[in-house]
Short mmCIF file of C-alpha atoms in Angstrom, two decimals:
data_model
loop_
_atom_site.label_atom_id
_atom_site.label_comp_id
_atom_site.label_asym_id
_atom_site.label_seq_id
_atom_site.Cartn_x
_atom_site.Cartn_y
_atom_site.Cartn_z
CA MET A 952 113.65 95.66 76.87
CA PRO A 953 113.60 96.17 73.09
CA ASP A 954 112.52 99.55 71.78
CA PRO A 955 108.82 100.03 70.95
CA VAL A 956 108.22 99.74 67.24
CA THR A 957 105.76 100.97 64.67
CA ILE A 958 104.51 97.65 63.24
CA ARG A 959 100.69 97.62 63.00
CA ARG A 960 99.96 94.05 61.95
CA LEU A 961 97.53 92.05 64.10
CA TYR A 962 98.75 88.71 65.46
CA GLY A 963 96.79 85.93 67.17
CA ARG A 964 94.38 83.06 66.64
CA SER A 965 90.87 83.47 65.25
CA LYS A 966 89.06 80.25 66.18
CA GLY A 967 88.56 78.10 69.26
CA HIS A 968 86.09 75.28 69.97
CA LYS A 969 83.50 74.36 67.36
CA LEU A 970 80.30 76.39 67.52
CA ARG A 971 77.10 74.76 68.68
CA GLU A 972 74.11 74.86 66.35
CA GLY A 973 72.47 77.76 68.18
CA GLN A 974 75.70 79.75 68.21
CA ALA A 975 76.22 79.21 64.50
CA ALA A 976 72.65 80.37 63.81
CA LEU A 977 73.15 83.49 65.93
CA LEU A 978 76.35 84.29 64.05
CA GLU A 979 74.66 83.85 60.68
CA GLU A 980 71.50 85.77 61.50
CA MET A 981 72.64 88.56 63.79
CA LEU A 982 76.22 89.44 62.90
CA PRO A 983 75.32 90.92 59.49
CA ARG A 984 72.86 93.28 61.20
CA VAL A 985 75.40 94.70 63.62
CA SER A 986 78.59 94.44 61.58
CA VAL A 987 80.77 97.41 60.74
CA PRO A 988 80.59 97.99 56.95
CA ASP A 989 83.45 96.25 55.18
CA HIS A 990 84.58 99.19 53.07
CA GLY A 991 84.71 102.94 53.00
CA PRO A 992 85.01 105.74 55.54
CA LEU A 993 83.21 105.35 58.86
CA ASP A 994 81.58 107.80 61.23
CA ALA A 995 78.70 107.89 63.70
CA ALA A 996 76.20 108.74 60.98
CA ARG A 997 77.12 105.73 58.87
CA LEU A 998 77.28 103.38 61.84
CA PHE A 999 74.28 104.60 63.86
CA GLY A 1000 72.41 107.13 61.74
CA ASP A 1001 73.19 110.17 63.89
CA SER A 1002 76.03 112.21 65.39
CA ARG A 1003 76.33 110.43 68.74
CA PRO A 1004 79.71 110.12 70.56
CA LEU A 1005 81.72 107.05 69.62
CA GLU A 1006 83.70 104.65 71.80
CA PHE A 1007 85.99 101.90 70.52
CA GLU A 1008 87.17 98.63 72.07
CA ILE A 1009 90.17 96.77 70.68
CA GLY A 1010 89.88 93.02 71.29
CA PHE A 1011 86.67 92.79 73.33
CA GLY A 1012 87.13 89.15 74.34
CA GLY A 1013 83.73 87.80 75.38
CA GLY A 1014 82.08 91.22 75.12
CA GLU A 1015 81.22 91.68 78.81
CA HIS A 1016 82.97 95.03 79.09
CA LEU A 1017 81.70 96.27 75.73
CA ALA A 1018 78.11 95.38 76.62
CA GLY A 1019 78.44 96.88 80.08
CA GLN A 1020 79.66 100.19 78.70
CA ALA A 1021 76.89 100.18 76.09
CA ARG A 1022 74.26 99.65 78.79
CA MET A 1023 75.64 102.56 80.84
CA ARG A 1024 75.60 105.02 77.94
CA PRO A 1025 72.79 104.16 75.51
CA ASP A 1026 73.23 107.54 73.81
CA HIS A 1027 76.78 106.63 72.77
CA GLY A 1028 77.79 104.33 69.93
CA PHE A 1029 80.19 101.46 70.64
CA VAL A 1030 82.43 99.79 68.10
CA GLY A 1031 84.07 96.54 69.16
CA CYS A 1032 86.67 94.56 67.22
CA GLU A 1033 87.68 90.97 67.95
CA PRO A 1034 89.34 88.43 65.64
CA PHE A 1035 88.35 85.46 67.81
CA LEU A 1036 85.17 83.84 66.47
CA ASN A 1037 83.95 82.50 69.81
CA GLY A 1038 84.35 85.93 71.39
CA VAL A 1039 82.20 87.48 68.68
CA VAL A 1040 79.47 84.91 69.33
CA SER A 1041 79.61 85.72 73.05
CA ALA A 1042 79.26 89.43 72.31
CA LEU A 1043 76.27 88.73 70.06
CA ASN A 1044 74.61 86.97 72.99
CA HIS A 1045 75.04 90.10 75.11
CA ILE A 1046 73.68 92.34 72.35
CA ARG A 1047 70.63 90.10 71.90
CA ASP A 1048 69.92 89.52 75.60
CA ASP A 1049 70.31 93.19 76.55
CA ALA A 1050 68.66 94.54 73.37
CA LEU A 1051 71.66 96.76 72.68
CA GLY A 1052 71.07 98.82 69.57
CA ASN A 1053 74.17 100.96 70.11
CA VAL A 1054 76.88 98.36 69.39
CA ARG A 1055 78.61 97.50 66.13
CA LEU A 1056 81.07 94.63 65.76
CA HIS A 1057 83.96 93.77 63.50
CA MET A 1058 85.38 90.25 63.45
CA GLY A 1059 88.96 91.00 62.51
CA ASP A 1060 91.75 93.52 62.86
CA ALA A 1061 90.78 96.55 64.95
CA LEU A 1062 93.36 98.76 63.27
CA GLU A 1063 91.73 98.26 59.87
CA VAL A 1064 88.52 99.74 61.29
CA LEU A 1065 90.21 102.39 63.40
CA GLU A 1066 92.06 103.90 60.44
CA ARG A 1067 88.74 104.37 58.59
CA LEU A 1068 87.34 106.66 61.29
CA PRO A 1069 87.90 110.44 61.15
CA ASP A 1070 90.67 111.90 63.27
CA ALA A 1071 89.51 113.24 66.64
CA SER A 1072 86.25 111.29 66.40
CA LEU A 1073 86.41 108.99 69.44
CA SER A 1074 85.39 109.77 73.00
CA ARG A 1075 87.12 106.72 74.48
CA VAL A 1076 89.33 103.82 73.38
CA TYR A 1077 89.68 100.58 75.37
CA LEU A 1078 92.44 97.97 75.24
CA LEU A 1079 91.81 95.39 77.96
CA HIS A 1080 94.05 92.41 78.66
CA PRO A 1081 95.76 92.30 75.26
CA ASP A 1082 97.89 89.31 74.37
CA PRO A 1083 101.13 89.90 76.32
CA TRP A 1084 103.48 88.21 73.83
CA PRO A 1085 105.88 87.63 76.74
CA LYS A 1086 108.99 86.69 74.76
CA ALA A 1087 111.28 89.62 73.97
CA ARG A 1088 111.50 88.67 70.30
CA HIS A 1089 107.71 89.02 70.06
CA ALA A 1090 107.55 92.47 71.67
CA LYS A 1091 106.84 94.04 68.28
CA ARG A 1092 103.53 92.16 68.22
CA ARG A 1093 102.15 93.94 71.28
CA MET A 1094 99.33 96.38 70.67
CA VAL A 1095 101.03 98.90 72.96
CA ASN A 1096 103.61 99.97 70.42
CA ASN A 1097 104.15 103.24 68.63
CA GLY A 1098 102.32 102.26 65.44
CA PRO A 1099 98.95 101.45 67.07
CA LEU A 1100 99.39 104.23 69.63
CA GLU A 1101 99.92 106.82 66.89
CA MET A 1102 96.60 105.80 65.38
CA ILE A 1103 94.79 105.74 68.73
CA ALA A 1104 96.13 109.22 69.50
CA ALA A 1105 94.99 110.49 66.11
CA LYS A 1106 91.45 109.12 66.45
CA LEU A 1107 90.83 110.27 70.04
CA LYS A 1108 89.41 113.71 70.67
CA PRO A 1109 91.70 115.93 72.75
CA GLY A 1110 90.89 115.52 76.42
CA CYS A 1111 89.33 112.10 75.88
CA GLU A 1112 90.46 108.80 77.35
CA PHE A 1113 92.50 105.75 76.43
CA ARG A 1114 92.05 102.87 78.89
CA LEU A 1115 94.44 99.95 79.20
CA GLY A 1116 94.04 96.94 81.49
CA THR A 1117 96.41 94.02 82.06
CA ASP A 1118 97.26 91.35 84.61
CA ASP A 1119 100.60 90.49 82.99
CA PRO A 1120 103.63 91.98 84.81
CA THR A 1121 105.76 92.05 81.65
CA TYR A 1122 103.06 93.87 79.71
CA CYS A 1123 102.50 96.24 82.62
CA ARG A 1124 106.18 97.25 82.66
CA TRP A 1125 106.31 97.48 78.87
CA ALA A 1126 103.18 99.62 78.69
CA MET A 1127 104.46 101.99 81.36
CA MET A 1128 107.78 102.33 79.53
CA VAL A 1129 106.18 102.97 76.14
CA MET A 1130 103.46 105.31 77.39
CA ASN A 1131 105.86 107.32 79.56
CA GLN A 1132 107.93 108.06 76.46
CA ARG A 1133 104.97 109.65 74.70
CA ARG A 1134 103.93 113.28 74.97
CA ASP A 1135 100.44 112.92 73.53
CA PHE A 1136 98.98 111.05 76.53
CA ALA A 1137 98.82 112.06 80.19
CA TRP A 1138 98.57 109.27 82.79
CA GLN A 1139 95.66 109.91 85.16
CA ALA A 1140 97.21 108.34 88.26
CA GLU A 1141 98.21 110.25 91.35
CA SER A 1142 98.74 107.25 93.62
CA ALA A 1143 99.07 103.47 93.38
CA ALA A 1144 95.40 103.08 94.27
CA ASP A 1145 94.49 104.87 91.05
CA PHE A 1146 95.78 101.99 88.91
CA LEU A 1147 95.26 99.10 91.32
CA THR A 1148 91.53 99.71 91.83
CA ARG A 1149 89.03 99.13 89.02
CA PRO A 1150 86.98 102.29 88.38
CA ALA A 1151 83.24 102.03 88.99
CA ASP A 1152 82.50 102.55 85.29
CA TRP A 1153 84.89 99.78 84.20
CA PRO A 1154 82.82 96.57 83.93
CA GLU A 1155 84.65 93.43 84.95
CA THR A 1156 85.32 90.80 82.29
CA ARG A 1157 85.45 87.03 82.61
CA TYR A 1158 89.15 87.19 81.77
CA GLU A 1159 89.74 89.56 84.68
CA ARG A 1160 87.82 87.32 87.08
CA LYS A 1161 89.86 84.35 85.90
CA ALA A 1162 93.07 86.29 86.47
CA ARG A 1163 92.03 87.16 90.01
CA ARG A 1164 91.15 83.52 90.76
CA LYS A 1165 94.72 82.68 89.77
CA GLY A 1166 95.99 85.26 92.24
CA HIS A 1167 97.10 87.75 89.58
CA GLU A 1168 97.21 91.44 90.28
CA VAL A 1169 95.33 93.57 87.75
CA TRP A 1170 96.41 97.05 86.66
CA TYR A 1171 94.07 99.73 85.32
CA PHE A 1172 95.61 102.55 83.30
CA ARG A 1173 93.75 105.69 82.26
CA TYR A 1174 95.37 108.18 79.89
CA LEU A 1175 93.98 111.46 78.56
CA ARG A 1176 94.76 112.51 75.01
CA ILE A 1177 96.64 115.80 75.19
#
């Protein structure tokens, strides 16, 4: 395998099928109300008006996991970033239907938002089913690389958690290799069951259900920031 690198650029598509009229209206009316501010430093006070704990999801897909976590901890603030337009619309549906006032969204690069947060300000960071970029020459595009991980480590409070989920065997091996080389994260697995069984407070996503229907194994990694 190639060595992990420090490149931080985001790769991937941003649009899928054309939005229906109702989806376009939801995007226009609701996204401005829940969007992360475009410029300047960020913290809980600016995002939510108080000093609540913050959690951060990188690439929230359809928003099922983000919404599920927000429902479980209404006293926490959740920041979700997703460049894919249709995923953002799906997340807006969850926010509207569940009346979630503790979620903020960014349609774009998660790292641009993450770097604007204070160091040691996050209680949890999630990276679920990232694009595997399976070809070796594209390994530098994977989110599990030293550049993004340095930033995640900086923004997490000591003793708090970074969660990674994947159903891709190549990404699983790559992530284990990269994370095992680091000394700022401690893997919270004592047996195979610890990373083969989805924790009770880890809401299932549509992507995960699709992976299981295809017969894929899913791996759940939990790391504490040292």
